[in-house]
Amino acid sequence: MGSPDKAQKRPLSNKKLLLSKWTAVAPQNREKHFLVSRIHDPRDHAIPPGFVELEAVFTQRRFNIAIDDLLNSADWQIGWQSTNKEQA
């Protein structure tokens, strides 16, 4: 059985990335939960190759992030996770 880090480094298809949910490990400006709102489309150059557009659920702020950065478990967790403060 492989380690969780190894499983997370498998390439994600664009189909699975689109509308996927993410949690920032160190939230800033009350932005903790995010949704992948757009992916790279070769016909539309709005999102560069290897990047996706994240949208903050709370503020609706959008920004581009490299897929490799999104898969860094030190900064991002897959799904909408709660913090220890919320669980108490």
mmCIF file of C-alpha atoms in Angstrom:
data_model
loop_
_atom_site.group_PDB
_atom_site.id
_atom_site.type_symbol
_atom_site.label_atom_id
_atom_site.label_comp_id
_atom_site.label_asym_id
_atom_site.label_seq_id
_atom_site.Cartn_x
_atom_site.Cartn_y
_atom_site.Cartn_z
ATOM 1 C CA MET A 1 0.000 0.000 0.000
ATOM 2 C CA GLY A 2 1.400 3.419 -1.003
ATOM 3 C CA SER A 3 1.741 6.464 1.177
ATOM 4 C CA PRO A 4 -0.892 9.236 0.972
ATOM 5 C CA ASP A 5 1.704 11.660 -0.426
ATOM 6 C CA LYS A 6 2.444 9.275 -3.275
ATOM 7 C CA ALA A 7 -1.244 8.873 -4.097
ATOM 8 C CA GLN A 8 -1.748 12.626 -4.130
ATOM 9 C CA LYS A 9 1.082 13.124 -6.654
ATOM 10 C CA ARG A 10 -0.759 11.127 -9.314
ATOM 11 C CA PRO A 11 -1.795 13.456 -12.115
ATOM 12 C CA LEU A 12 -5.394 14.616 -11.842
ATOM 13 C CA SER A 13 -7.417 14.823 -15.020
ATOM 14 C CA ASN A 14 -8.916 18.166 -15.979
ATOM 15 C CA LYS A 15 -12.340 16.552 -15.734
ATOM 16 C CA LYS A 16 -11.727 15.649 -12.069
ATOM 17 C CA LEU A 17 -10.109 18.998 -11.227
ATOM 18 C CA LEU A 18 -12.981 21.136 -12.498
ATOM 19 C CA LEU A 19 -15.312 22.044 -9.600
ATOM 20 C CA SER A 20 -13.144 20.152 -7.103
ATOM 21 C CA LYS A 21 -13.045 21.550 -3.562
ATOM 22 C CA TRP A 22 -9.885 22.590 -1.697
ATOM 23 C CA THR A 23 -8.974 23.898 1.753
ATOM 24 C CA ALA A 24 -6.079 26.272 2.416
ATOM 25 C CA VAL A 25 -3.854 24.948 5.215
ATOM 26 C CA ALA A 26 -3.030 28.529 6.301
ATOM 27 C CA PRO A 27 -6.103 30.643 5.423
ATOM 28 C CA GLN A 28 -5.695 34.366 4.828
ATOM 29 C CA ASN A 29 -8.350 37.099 4.723
ATOM 30 C CA ARG A 30 -11.014 34.609 5.882
ATOM 31 C CA GLU A 31 -10.475 32.645 2.656
ATOM 32 C CA LYS A 32 -10.225 28.987 3.599
ATOM 33 C CA HIS A 33 -12.442 27.024 1.208
ATOM 34 C CA PHE A 34 -11.933 27.156 -2.545
ATOM 35 C CA LEU A 35 -13.426 25.685 -5.691
ATOM 36 C CA VAL A 36 -11.637 25.061 -8.992
ATOM 37 C CA SER A 37 -13.793 27.284 -11.199
ATOM 38 C CA ARG A 38 -11.865 27.034 -14.488
ATOM 39 C CA ILE A 39 -9.183 24.856 -16.029
ATOM 40 C CA HIS A 40 -6.808 25.382 -18.938
ATOM 41 C CA ASP A 41 -8.589 25.222 -22.284
ATOM 42 C CA PRO A 42 -6.351 25.258 -25.386
ATOM 43 C CA ARG A 43 -9.061 27.167 -27.295
ATOM 44 C CA ASP A 44 -9.230 29.911 -24.641
ATOM 45 C CA HIS A 45 -5.923 31.292 -23.374
ATOM 46 C CA ALA A 46 -7.386 32.798 -20.168
ATOM 47 C CA ILE A 47 -5.822 30.060 -18.016
ATOM 48 C CA PRO A 48 -2.198 29.095 -18.826
ATOM 49 C CA PRO A 49 -1.284 25.413 -19.353
ATOM 50 C CA GLY A 50 -0.604 23.681 -16.039
ATOM 51 C CA PHE A 51 -2.769 26.152 -14.109
ATOM 52 C CA VAL A 52 -6.332 26.278 -12.797
ATOM 53 C CA GLU A 53 -8.473 29.137 -11.527
ATOM 54 C CA LEU A 54 -9.458 28.929 -7.852
ATOM 55 C CA GLU A 55 -12.411 30.823 -6.427
ATOM 56 C CA ALA A 56 -12.674 31.584 -2.709
ATOM 57 C CA VAL A 57 -16.092 30.504 -1.458
ATOM 58 C CA PHE A 58 -16.395 33.306 1.119
ATOM 59 C CA THR A 59 -15.213 36.282 -0.964
ATOM 60 C CA GLN A 60 -15.583 34.984 -4.555
ATOM 61 C CA ARG A 61 -12.047 36.254 -5.237
ATOM 62 C CA ARG A 62 -10.460 34.369 -8.147
ATOM 63 C CA PHE A 63 -6.822 33.680 -8.948
ATOM 64 C CA ASN A 64 -4.716 31.312 -11.029
ATOM 65 C CA ILE A 65 -2.569 28.682 -9.342
ATOM 66 C CA ALA A 66 -0.222 26.052 -10.744
ATOM 67 C CA ILE A 67 -1.602 22.529 -10.418
ATOM 68 C CA ASP A 68 1.706 21.435 -8.853
ATOM 69 C CA ASP A 69 1.281 24.110 -6.150
ATOM 70 C CA LEU A 70 -2.297 23.005 -5.520
ATOM 71 C CA LEU A 71 -1.099 19.427 -4.988
ATOM 72 C CA ASN A 72 1.377 20.563 -2.292
ATOM 73 C CA SER A 73 -0.168 19.113 0.889
ATOM 74 C CA ALA A 74 1.742 21.633 3.033
ATOM 75 C CA ASP A 75 -0.443 24.395 1.536
ATOM 76 C CA TRP A 76 -3.635 22.698 0.302
ATOM 77 C CA GLN A 77 -5.904 19.807 1.280
ATOM 78 C CA ILE A 78 -8.369 18.127 -1.049
ATOM 79 C CA GLY A 79 -11.984 18.724 -0.051
ATOM 80 C CA TRP A 80 -13.433 21.187 2.404
ATOM 81 C CA GLN A 81 -11.759 20.399 5.718
ATOM 82 C CA SER A 82 -12.575 21.891 9.096
ATOM 83 C CA THR A 83 -9.909 23.283 11.395
ATOM 84 C CA ASN A 84 -9.287 22.166 14.979
ATOM 85 C CA LYS A 85 -10.999 25.364 16.212
ATOM 86 C CA GLU A 86 -14.199 24.466 14.330
ATOM 87 C CA GLN A 87 -14.250 20.928 15.722
ATOM 88 C CA ALA A 88 -14.091 22.114 19.350
#
